[in-house]
Backbone as a chain_set.jsonl record, in Angstrom:
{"seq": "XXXXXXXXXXXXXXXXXXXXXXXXXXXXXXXXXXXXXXXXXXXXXXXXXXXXXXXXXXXXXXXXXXXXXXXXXXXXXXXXXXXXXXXXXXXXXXXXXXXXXXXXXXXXXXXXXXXXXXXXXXXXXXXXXXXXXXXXXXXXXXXXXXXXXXXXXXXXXXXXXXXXXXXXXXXXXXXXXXXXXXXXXXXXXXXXXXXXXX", "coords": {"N": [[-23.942, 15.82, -14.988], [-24.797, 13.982, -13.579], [-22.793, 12.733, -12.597], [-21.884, 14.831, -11.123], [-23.292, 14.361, -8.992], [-23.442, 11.813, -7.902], [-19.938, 12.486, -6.992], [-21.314, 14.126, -4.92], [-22.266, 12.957, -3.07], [-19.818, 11.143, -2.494], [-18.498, 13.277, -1.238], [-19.992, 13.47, 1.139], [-20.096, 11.125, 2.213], [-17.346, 10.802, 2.975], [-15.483, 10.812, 6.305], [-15.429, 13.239, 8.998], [-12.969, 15.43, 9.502], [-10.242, 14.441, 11.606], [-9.929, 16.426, 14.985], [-7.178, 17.389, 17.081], [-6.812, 15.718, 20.845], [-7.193, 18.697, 23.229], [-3.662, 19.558, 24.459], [-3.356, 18.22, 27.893], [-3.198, 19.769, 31.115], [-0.81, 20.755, 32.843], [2.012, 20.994, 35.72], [3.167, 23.816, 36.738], [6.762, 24.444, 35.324], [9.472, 24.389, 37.563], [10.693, 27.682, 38.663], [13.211, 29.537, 38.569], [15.601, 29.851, 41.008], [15.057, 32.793, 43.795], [16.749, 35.781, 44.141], [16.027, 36.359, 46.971], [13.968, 33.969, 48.665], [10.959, 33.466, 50.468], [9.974, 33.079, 53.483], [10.222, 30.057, 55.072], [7.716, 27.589, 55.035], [5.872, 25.845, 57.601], [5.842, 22.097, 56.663], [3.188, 20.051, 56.276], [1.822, 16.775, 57.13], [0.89, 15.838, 54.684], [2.247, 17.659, 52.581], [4.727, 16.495, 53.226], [3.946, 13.803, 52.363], [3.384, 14.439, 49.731], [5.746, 15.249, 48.527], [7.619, 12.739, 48.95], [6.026, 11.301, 47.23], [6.432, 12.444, 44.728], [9.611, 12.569, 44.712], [10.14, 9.901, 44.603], [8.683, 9.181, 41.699], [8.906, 11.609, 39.821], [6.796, 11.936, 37.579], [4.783, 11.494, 38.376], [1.48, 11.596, 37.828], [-1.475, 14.692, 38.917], [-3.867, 13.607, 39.792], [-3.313, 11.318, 40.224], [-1.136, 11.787, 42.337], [-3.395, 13.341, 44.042], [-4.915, 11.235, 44.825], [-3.603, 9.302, 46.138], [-2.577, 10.88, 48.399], [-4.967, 11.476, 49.625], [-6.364, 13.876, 48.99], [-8.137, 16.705, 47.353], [-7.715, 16.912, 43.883], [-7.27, 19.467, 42.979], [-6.549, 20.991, 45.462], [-4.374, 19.188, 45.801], [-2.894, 20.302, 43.649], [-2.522, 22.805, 44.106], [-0.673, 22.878, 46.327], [1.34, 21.42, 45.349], [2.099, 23.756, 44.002], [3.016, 25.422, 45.441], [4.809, 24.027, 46.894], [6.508, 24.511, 44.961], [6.583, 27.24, 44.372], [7.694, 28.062, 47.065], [10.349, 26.85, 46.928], [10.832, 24.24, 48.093], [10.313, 22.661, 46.115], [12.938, 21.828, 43.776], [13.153, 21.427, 41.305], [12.306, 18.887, 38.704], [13.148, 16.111, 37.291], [15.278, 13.354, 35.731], [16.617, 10.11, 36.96], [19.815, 9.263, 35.883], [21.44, 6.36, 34.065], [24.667, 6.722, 34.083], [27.184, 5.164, 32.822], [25.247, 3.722, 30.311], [24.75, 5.727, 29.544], [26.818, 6.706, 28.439], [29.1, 7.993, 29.729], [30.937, 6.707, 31.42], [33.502, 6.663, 33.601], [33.601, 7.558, 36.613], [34.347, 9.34, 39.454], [34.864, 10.714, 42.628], [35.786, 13.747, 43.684], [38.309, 15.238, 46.201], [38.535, 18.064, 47.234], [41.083, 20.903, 48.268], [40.794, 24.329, 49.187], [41.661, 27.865, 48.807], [40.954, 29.759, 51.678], [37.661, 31.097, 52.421], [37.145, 31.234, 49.138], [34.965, 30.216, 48.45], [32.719, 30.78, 46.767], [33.249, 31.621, 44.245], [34.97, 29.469, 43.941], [33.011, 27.455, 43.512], [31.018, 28.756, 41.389], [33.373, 27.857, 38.955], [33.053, 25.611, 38.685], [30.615, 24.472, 38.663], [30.316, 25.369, 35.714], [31.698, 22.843, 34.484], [32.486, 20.253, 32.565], [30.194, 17.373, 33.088], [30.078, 17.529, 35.571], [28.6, 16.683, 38.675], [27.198, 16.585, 41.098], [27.974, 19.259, 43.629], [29.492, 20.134, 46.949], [30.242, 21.989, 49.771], [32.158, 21.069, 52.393], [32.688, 19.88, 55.665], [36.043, 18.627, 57.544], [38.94, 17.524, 56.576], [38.919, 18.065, 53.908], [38.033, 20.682, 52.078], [36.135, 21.086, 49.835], [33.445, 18.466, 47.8], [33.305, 17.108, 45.218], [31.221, 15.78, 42.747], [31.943, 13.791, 39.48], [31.173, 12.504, 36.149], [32.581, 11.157, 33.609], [33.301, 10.29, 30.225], [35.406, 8.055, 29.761], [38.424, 7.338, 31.193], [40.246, 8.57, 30.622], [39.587, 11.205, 29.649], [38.838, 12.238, 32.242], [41.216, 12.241, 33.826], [42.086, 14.853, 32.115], [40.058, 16.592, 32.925], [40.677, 16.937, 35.815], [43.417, 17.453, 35.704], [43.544, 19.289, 34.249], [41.903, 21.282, 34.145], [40.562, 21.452, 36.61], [43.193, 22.163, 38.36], [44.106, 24.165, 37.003], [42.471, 26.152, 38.431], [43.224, 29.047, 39.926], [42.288, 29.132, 43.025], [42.501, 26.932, 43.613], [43.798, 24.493, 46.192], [44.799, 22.03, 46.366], [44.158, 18.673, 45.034], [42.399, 15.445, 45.478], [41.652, 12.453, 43.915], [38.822, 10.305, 43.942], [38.193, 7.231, 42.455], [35.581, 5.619, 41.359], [34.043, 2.198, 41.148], [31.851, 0.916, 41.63], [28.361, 2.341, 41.732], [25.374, 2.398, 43.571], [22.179, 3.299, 43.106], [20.458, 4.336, 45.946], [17.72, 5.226, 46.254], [14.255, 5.021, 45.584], [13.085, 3.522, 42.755], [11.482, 3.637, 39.314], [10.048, 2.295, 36.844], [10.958, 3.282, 33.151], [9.269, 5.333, 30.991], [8.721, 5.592, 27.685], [8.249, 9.271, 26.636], [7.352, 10.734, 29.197], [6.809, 13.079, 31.786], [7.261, 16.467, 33.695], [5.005, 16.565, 36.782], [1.246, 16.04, 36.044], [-2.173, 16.679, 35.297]], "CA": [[-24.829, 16.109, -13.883], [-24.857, 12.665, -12.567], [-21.009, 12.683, -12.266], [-21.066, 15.612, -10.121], [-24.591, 13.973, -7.946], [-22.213, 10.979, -7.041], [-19.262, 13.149, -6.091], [-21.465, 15.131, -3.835], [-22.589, 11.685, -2.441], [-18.774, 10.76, -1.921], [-17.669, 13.511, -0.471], [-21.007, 12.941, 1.991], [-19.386, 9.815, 2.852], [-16.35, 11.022, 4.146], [-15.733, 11.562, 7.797], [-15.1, 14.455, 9.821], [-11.616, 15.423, 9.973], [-10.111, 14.3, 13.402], [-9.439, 17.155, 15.993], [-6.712, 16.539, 18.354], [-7.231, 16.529, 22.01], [-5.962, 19.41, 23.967], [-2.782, 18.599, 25.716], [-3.585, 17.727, 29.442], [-2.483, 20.708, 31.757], [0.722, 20.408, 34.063], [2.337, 21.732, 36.77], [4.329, 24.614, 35.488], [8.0, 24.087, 35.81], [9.767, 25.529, 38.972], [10.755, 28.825, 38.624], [14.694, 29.923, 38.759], [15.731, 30.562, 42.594], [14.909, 33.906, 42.926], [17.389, 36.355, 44.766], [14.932, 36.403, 48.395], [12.985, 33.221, 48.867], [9.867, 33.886, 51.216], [10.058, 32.725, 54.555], [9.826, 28.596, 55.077], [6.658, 27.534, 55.923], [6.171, 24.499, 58.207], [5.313, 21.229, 56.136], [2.166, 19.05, 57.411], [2.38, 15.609, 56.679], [0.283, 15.6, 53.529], [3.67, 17.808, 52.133], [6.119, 15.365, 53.524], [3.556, 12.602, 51.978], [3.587, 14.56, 48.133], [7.388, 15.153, 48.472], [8.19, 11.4, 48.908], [6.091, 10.589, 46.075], [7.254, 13.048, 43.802], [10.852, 12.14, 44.743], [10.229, 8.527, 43.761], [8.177, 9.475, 40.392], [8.55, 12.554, 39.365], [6.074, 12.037, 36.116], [3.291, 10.696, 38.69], [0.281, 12.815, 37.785], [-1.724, 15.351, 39.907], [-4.803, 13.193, 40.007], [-2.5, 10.108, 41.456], [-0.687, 12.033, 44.1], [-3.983, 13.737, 45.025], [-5.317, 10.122, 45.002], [-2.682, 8.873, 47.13], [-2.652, 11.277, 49.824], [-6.272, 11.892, 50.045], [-7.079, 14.912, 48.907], [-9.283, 16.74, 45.618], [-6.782, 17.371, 42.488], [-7.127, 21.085, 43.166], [-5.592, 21.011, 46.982], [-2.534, 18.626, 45.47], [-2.09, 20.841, 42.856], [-2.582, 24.098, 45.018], [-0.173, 22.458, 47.334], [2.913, 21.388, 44.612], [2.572, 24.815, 43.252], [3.49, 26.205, 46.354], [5.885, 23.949, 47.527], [7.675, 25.324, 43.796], [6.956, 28.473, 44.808], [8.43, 28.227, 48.117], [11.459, 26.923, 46.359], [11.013, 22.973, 47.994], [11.046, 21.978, 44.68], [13.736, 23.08, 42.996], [12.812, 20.772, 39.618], [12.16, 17.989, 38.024], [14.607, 15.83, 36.341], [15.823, 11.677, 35.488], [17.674, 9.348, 37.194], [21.036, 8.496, 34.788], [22.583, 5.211, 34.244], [25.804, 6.832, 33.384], [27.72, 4.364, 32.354], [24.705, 3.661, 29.782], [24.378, 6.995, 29.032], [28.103, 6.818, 27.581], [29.941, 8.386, 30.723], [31.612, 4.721, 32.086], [34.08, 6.881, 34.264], [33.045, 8.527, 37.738], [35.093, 9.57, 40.203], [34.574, 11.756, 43.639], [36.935, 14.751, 44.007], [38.087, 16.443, 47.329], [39.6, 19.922, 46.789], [41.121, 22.266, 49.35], [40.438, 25.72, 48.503], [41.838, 29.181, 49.54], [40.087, 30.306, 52.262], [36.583, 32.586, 51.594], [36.393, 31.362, 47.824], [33.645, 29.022, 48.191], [31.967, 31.439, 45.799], [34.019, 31.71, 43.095], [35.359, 27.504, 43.459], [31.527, 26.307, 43.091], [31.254, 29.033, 39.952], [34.058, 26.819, 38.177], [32.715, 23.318, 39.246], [29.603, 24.198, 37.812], [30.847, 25.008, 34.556], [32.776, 21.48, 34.099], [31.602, 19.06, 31.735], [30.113, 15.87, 33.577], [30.355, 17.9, 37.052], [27.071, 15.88, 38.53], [27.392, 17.42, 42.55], [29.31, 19.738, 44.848], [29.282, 20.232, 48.396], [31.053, 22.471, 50.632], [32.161, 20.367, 53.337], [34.168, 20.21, 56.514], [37.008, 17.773, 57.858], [40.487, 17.287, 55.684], [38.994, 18.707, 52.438], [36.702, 21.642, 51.626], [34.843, 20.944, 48.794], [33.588, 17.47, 47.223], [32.833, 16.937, 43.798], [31.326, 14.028, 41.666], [31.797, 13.818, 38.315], [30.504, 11.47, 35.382], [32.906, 11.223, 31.922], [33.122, 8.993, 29.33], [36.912, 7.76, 29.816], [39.745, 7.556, 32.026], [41.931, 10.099, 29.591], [38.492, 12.437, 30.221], [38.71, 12.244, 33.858], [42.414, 13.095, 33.866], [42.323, 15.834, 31.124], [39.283, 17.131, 33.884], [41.448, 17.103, 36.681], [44.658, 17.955, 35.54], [43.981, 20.625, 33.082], [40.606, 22.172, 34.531], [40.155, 21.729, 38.061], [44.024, 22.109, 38.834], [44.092, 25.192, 36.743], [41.658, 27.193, 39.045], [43.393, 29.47, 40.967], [42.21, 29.067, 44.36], [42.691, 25.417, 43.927], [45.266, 24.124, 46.436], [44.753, 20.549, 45.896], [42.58, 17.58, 44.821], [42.075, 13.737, 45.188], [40.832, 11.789, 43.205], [38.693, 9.276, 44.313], [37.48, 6.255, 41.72], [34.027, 5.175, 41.585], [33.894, 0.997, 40.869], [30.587, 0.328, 41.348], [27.495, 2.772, 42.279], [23.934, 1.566, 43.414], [21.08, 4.661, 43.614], [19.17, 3.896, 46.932], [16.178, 6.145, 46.256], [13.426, 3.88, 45.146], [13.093, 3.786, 41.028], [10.089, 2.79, 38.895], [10.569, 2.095, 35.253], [10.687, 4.857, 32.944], [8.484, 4.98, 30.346], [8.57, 7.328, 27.165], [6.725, 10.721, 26.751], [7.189, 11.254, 30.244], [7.177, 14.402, 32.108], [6.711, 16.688, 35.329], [3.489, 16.104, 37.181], [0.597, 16.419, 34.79], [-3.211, 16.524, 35.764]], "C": [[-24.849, 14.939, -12.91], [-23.538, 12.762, -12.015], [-20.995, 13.405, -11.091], [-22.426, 15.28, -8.823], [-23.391, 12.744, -7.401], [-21.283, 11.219, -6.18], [-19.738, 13.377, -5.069], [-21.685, 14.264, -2.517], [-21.358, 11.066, -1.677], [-18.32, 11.299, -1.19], [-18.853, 13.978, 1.084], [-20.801, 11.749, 2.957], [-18.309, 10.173, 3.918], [-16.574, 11.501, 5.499], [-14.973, 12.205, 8.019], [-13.756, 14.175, 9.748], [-10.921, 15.401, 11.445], [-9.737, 15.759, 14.213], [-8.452, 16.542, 16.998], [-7.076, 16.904, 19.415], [-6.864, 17.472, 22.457], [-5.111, 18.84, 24.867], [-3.56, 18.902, 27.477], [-2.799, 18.997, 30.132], [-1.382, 20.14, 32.787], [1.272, 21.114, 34.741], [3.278, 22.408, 36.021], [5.845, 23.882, 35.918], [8.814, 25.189, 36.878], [10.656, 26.566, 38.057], [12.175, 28.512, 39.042], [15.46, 30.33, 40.131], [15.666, 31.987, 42.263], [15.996, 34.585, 44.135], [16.803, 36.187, 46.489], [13.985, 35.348, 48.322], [11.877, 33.632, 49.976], [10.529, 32.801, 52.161], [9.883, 31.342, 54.647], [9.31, 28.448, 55.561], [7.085, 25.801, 56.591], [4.954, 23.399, 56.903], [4.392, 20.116, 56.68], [2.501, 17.666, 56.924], [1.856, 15.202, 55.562], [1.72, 16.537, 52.56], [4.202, 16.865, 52.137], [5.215, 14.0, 52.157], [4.243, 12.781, 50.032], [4.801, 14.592, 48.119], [7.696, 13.806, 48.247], [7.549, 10.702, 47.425], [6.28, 11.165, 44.591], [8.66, 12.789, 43.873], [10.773, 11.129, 44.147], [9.804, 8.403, 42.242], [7.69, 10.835, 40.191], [7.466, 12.912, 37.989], [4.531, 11.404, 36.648], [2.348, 12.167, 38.538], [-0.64, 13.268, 38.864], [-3.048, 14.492, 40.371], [-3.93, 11.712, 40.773], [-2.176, 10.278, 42.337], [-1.951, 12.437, 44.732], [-4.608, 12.383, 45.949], [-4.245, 9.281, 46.585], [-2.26, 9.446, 48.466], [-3.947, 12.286, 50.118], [-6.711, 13.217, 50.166], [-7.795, 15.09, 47.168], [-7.687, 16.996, 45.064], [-6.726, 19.072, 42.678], [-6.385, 21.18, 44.159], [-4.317, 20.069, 46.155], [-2.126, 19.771, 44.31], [-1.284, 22.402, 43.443], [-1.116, 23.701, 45.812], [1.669, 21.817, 46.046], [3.105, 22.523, 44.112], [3.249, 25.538, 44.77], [4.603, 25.664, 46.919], [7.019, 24.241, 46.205], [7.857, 26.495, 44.376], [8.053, 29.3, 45.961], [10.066, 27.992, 47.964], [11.884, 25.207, 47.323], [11.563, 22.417, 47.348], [11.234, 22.46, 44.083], [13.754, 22.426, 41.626], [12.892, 19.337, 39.872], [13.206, 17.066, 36.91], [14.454, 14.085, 36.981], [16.856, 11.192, 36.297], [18.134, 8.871, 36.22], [21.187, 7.288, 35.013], [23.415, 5.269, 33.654], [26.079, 6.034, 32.647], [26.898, 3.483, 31.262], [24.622, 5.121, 29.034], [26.07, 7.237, 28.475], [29.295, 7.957, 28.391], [30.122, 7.223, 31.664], [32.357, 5.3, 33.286], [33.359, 8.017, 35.66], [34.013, 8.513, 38.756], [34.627, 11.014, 41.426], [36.022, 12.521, 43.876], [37.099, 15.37, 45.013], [38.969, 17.681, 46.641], [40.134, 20.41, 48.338], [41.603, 23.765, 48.144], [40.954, 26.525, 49.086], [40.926, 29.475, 49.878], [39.491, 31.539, 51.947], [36.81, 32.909, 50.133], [35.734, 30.673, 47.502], [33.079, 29.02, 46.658], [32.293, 30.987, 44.3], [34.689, 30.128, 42.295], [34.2, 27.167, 42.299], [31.707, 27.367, 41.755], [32.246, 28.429, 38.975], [33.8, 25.903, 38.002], [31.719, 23.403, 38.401], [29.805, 24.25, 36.271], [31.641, 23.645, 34.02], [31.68, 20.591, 33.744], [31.428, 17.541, 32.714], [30.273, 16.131, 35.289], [28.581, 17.197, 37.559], [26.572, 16.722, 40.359], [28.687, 17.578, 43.177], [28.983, 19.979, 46.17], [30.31, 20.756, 48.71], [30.939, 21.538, 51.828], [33.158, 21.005, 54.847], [34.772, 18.91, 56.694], [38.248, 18.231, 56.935], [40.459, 17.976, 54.685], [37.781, 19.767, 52.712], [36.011, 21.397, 50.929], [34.969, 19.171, 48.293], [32.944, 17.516, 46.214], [32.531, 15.284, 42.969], [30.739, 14.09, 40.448], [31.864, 12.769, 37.535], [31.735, 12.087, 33.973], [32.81, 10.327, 31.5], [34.914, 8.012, 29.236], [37.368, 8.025, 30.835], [40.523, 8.57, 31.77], [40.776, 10.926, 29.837], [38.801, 12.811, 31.502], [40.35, 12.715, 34.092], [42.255, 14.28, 33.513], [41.625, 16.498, 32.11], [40.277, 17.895, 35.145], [42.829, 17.953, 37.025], [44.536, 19.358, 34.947], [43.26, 21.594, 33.973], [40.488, 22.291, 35.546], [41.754, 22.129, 38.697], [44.96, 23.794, 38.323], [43.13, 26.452, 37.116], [42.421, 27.77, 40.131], [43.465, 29.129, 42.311], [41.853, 27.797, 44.689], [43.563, 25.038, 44.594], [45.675, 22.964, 45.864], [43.554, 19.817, 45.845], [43.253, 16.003, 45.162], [40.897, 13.254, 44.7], [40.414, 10.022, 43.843], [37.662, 7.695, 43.079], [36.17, 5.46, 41.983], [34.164, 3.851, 41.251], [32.446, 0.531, 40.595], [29.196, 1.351, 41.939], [25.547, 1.925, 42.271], [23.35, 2.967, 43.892], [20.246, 3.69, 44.512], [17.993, 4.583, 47.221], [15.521, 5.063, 45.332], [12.868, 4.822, 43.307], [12.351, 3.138, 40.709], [10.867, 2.879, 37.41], [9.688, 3.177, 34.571], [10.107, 3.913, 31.37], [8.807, 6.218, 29.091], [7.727, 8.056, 27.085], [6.496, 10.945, 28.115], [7.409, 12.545, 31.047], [6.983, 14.629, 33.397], [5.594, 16.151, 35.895], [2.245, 16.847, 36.479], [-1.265, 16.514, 35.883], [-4.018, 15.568, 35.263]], "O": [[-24.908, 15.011, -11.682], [-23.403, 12.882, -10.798], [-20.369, 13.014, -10.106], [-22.445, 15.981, -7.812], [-22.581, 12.994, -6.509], [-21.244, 10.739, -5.047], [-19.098, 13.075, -4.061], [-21.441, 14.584, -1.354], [-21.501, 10.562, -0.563], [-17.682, 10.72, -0.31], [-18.442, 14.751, 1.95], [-21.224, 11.537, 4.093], [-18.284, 9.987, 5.134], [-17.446, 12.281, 5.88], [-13.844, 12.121, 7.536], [-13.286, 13.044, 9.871], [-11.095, 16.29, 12.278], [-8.8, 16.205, 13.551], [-8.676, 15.514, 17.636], [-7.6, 18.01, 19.55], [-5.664, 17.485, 22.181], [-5.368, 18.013, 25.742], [-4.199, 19.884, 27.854], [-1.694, 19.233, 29.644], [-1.396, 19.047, 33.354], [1.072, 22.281, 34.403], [3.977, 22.016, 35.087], [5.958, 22.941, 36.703], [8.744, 26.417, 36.925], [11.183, 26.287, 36.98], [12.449, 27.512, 39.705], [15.959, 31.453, 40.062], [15.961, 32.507, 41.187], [16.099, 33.877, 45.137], [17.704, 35.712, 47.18], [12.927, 35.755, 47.841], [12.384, 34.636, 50.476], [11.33, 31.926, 51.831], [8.862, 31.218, 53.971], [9.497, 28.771, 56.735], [7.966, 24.984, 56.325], [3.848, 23.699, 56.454], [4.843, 19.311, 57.495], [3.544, 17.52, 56.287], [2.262, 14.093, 55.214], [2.208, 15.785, 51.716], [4.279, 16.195, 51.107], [5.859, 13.459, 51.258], [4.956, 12.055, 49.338], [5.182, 13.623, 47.463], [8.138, 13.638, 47.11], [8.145, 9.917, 46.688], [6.277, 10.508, 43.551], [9.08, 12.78, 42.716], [11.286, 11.136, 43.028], [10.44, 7.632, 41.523], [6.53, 11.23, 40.307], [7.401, 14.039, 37.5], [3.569, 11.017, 35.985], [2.497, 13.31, 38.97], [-0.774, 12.481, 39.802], [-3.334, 14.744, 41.541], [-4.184, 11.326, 41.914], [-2.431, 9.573, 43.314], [-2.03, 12.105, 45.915], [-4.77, 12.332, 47.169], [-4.524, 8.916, 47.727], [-1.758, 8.821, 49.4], [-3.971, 13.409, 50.622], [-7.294, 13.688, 51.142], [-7.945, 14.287, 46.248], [-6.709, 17.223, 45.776], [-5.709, 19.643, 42.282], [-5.252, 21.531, 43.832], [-3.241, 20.657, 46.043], [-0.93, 20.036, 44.184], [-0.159, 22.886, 43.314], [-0.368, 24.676, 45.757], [2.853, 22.012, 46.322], [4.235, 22.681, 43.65], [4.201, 26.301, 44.609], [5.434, 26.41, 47.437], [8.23, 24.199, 46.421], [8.929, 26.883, 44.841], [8.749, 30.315, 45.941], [10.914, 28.633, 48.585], [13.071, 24.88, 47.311], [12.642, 21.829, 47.413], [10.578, 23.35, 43.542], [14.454, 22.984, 40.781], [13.348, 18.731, 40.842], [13.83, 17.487, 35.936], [13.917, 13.642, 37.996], [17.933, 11.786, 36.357], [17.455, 8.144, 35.495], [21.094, 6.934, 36.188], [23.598, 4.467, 32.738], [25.37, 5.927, 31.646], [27.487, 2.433, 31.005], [24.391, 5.244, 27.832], [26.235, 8.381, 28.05], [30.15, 8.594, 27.775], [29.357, 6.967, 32.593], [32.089, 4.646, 34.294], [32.74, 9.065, 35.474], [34.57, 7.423, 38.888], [34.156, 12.086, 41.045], [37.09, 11.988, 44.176], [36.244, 16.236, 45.196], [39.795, 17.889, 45.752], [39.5, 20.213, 49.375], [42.227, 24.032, 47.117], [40.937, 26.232, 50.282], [39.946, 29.615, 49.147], [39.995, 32.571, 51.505], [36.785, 34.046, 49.661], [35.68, 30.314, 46.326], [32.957, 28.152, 45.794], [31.717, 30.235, 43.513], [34.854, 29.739, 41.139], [34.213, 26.853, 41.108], [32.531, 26.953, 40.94], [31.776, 28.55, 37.843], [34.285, 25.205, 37.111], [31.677, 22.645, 37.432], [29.496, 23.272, 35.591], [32.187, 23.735, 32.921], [30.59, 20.28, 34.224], [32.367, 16.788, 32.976], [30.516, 15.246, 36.109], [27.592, 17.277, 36.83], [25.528, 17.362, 40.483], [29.721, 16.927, 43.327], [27.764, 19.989, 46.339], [31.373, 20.357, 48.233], [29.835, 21.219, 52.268], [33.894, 21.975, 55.035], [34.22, 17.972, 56.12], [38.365, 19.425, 56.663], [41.464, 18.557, 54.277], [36.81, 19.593, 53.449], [34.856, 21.45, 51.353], [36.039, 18.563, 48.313], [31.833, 18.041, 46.289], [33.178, 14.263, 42.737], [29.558, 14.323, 40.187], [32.582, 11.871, 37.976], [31.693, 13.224, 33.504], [32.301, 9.37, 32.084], [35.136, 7.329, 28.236], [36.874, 8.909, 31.535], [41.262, 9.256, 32.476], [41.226, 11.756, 30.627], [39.047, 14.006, 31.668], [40.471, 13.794, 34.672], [42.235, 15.08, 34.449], [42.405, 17.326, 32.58], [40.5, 19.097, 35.295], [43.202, 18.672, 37.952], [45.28, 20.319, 35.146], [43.825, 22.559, 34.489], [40.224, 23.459, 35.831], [41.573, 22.522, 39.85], [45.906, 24.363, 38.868], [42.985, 27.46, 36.425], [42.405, 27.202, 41.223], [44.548, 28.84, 42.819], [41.16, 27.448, 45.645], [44.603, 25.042, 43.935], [46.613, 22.808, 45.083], [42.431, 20.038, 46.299], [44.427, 15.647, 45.057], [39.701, 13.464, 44.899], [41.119, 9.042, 44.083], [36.462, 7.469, 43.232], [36.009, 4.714, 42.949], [35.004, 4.119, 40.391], [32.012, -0.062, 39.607], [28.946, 0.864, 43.042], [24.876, 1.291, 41.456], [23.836, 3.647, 44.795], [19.604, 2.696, 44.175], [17.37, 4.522, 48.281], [16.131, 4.379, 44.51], [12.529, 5.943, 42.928], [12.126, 2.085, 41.306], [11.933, 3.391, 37.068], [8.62, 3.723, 34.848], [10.278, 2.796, 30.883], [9.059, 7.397, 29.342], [6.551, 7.808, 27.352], [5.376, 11.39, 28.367], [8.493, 13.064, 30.783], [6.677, 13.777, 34.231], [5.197, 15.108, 35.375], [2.226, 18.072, 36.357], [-1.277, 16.386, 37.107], [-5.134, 15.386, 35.748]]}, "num_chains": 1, "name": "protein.A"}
């Protein structure tokens, strides 16, 4: 009887089992282009303002940007959901440091293409391992490409096998990357970071 008066005493002692918090809400993630975007609205300068600082830190939270361009947390949020919606922002995503990230080789590609297969080029490009951007251009070449591998024998095998085996490929150059510097302004990344949060 005593034995089980103590117990009842010990387990009297113990504390509450923790609850975790709920996670923090966040801006959803943009939506997939959709076939018909809505009409482009004009951007005031409180847009232009959240744009620039979502470009520079994409993981700054909704209570910082509202903070920063003077409005409540409801209007900035109201206001990044729409410029998703509108299809502004087309996502969220890291600046690489290839050549850390275990792709050392980069190189810019021009192409010329048979005329009126833009379509069908860029559907190939995108499929290619380490394809990073394309652009339809004009002057000398049609299309430019810049791609990230991990090797020199990658970046051939790319070239030669894959991009030279597309059809409505006429030709390419290859142009060698030596040294790149990103001139968009970079903050230090932190882990557990994400889109813009509230």
């Amino acid at each position: 009887m005593a034995s089980e008066r103590m117990a009842d005493q010990h387990a009297d002692d113990r504390p509450e089992p923790r609850v975790p918090d709920p996670p923090e809400p966040r801006v959803p993630e943009p939506r997939p282009p959709e076939l018909r975007l809505p009409e482009p609205r004009p951007l005031d300068a409180i847009d232009r303002d959240i744009l620039q600082i979502l470009h520079t830190d994409g993981r700054a939270s909704i209570r910082a940007v509202a903070e920063r361009v003077h409005v409540s947390r409801a209007n900035a949020y109201a206001r990044i959901n729409r410029l998703i919606d509108d299809g502004v922002i087309r996502g969220f995503g890291a600046r690489i440091n290839h050549e850390r990230a275990g792709q050392g080789a980069s190189a810019y590609i021009t192409l010329k293409i048979v005329q009126n297969t833009w379509r069908t080029v860029r559907e190939h490009l995108r499929a290619l391992p380490g394809a990073s951007h394309i652009a339809l251009v004009s002057g000398d070449f049609d299309v430019l490409l810049l791609v990230h591998t991990p090797d020199n024998r990658a970046l051939r095998e790319l070239v030669l096998t894959r991009l030279q085996s597309i059809p409505e490929v006429l030709s390419t150059r290859t142009l060698l990357v030596f040294e790149e510097d990103d001139l968009e302004s970079t903050v230090s990344a932190e882990p557990g970071g994400s889109a813009p949060r509230q």
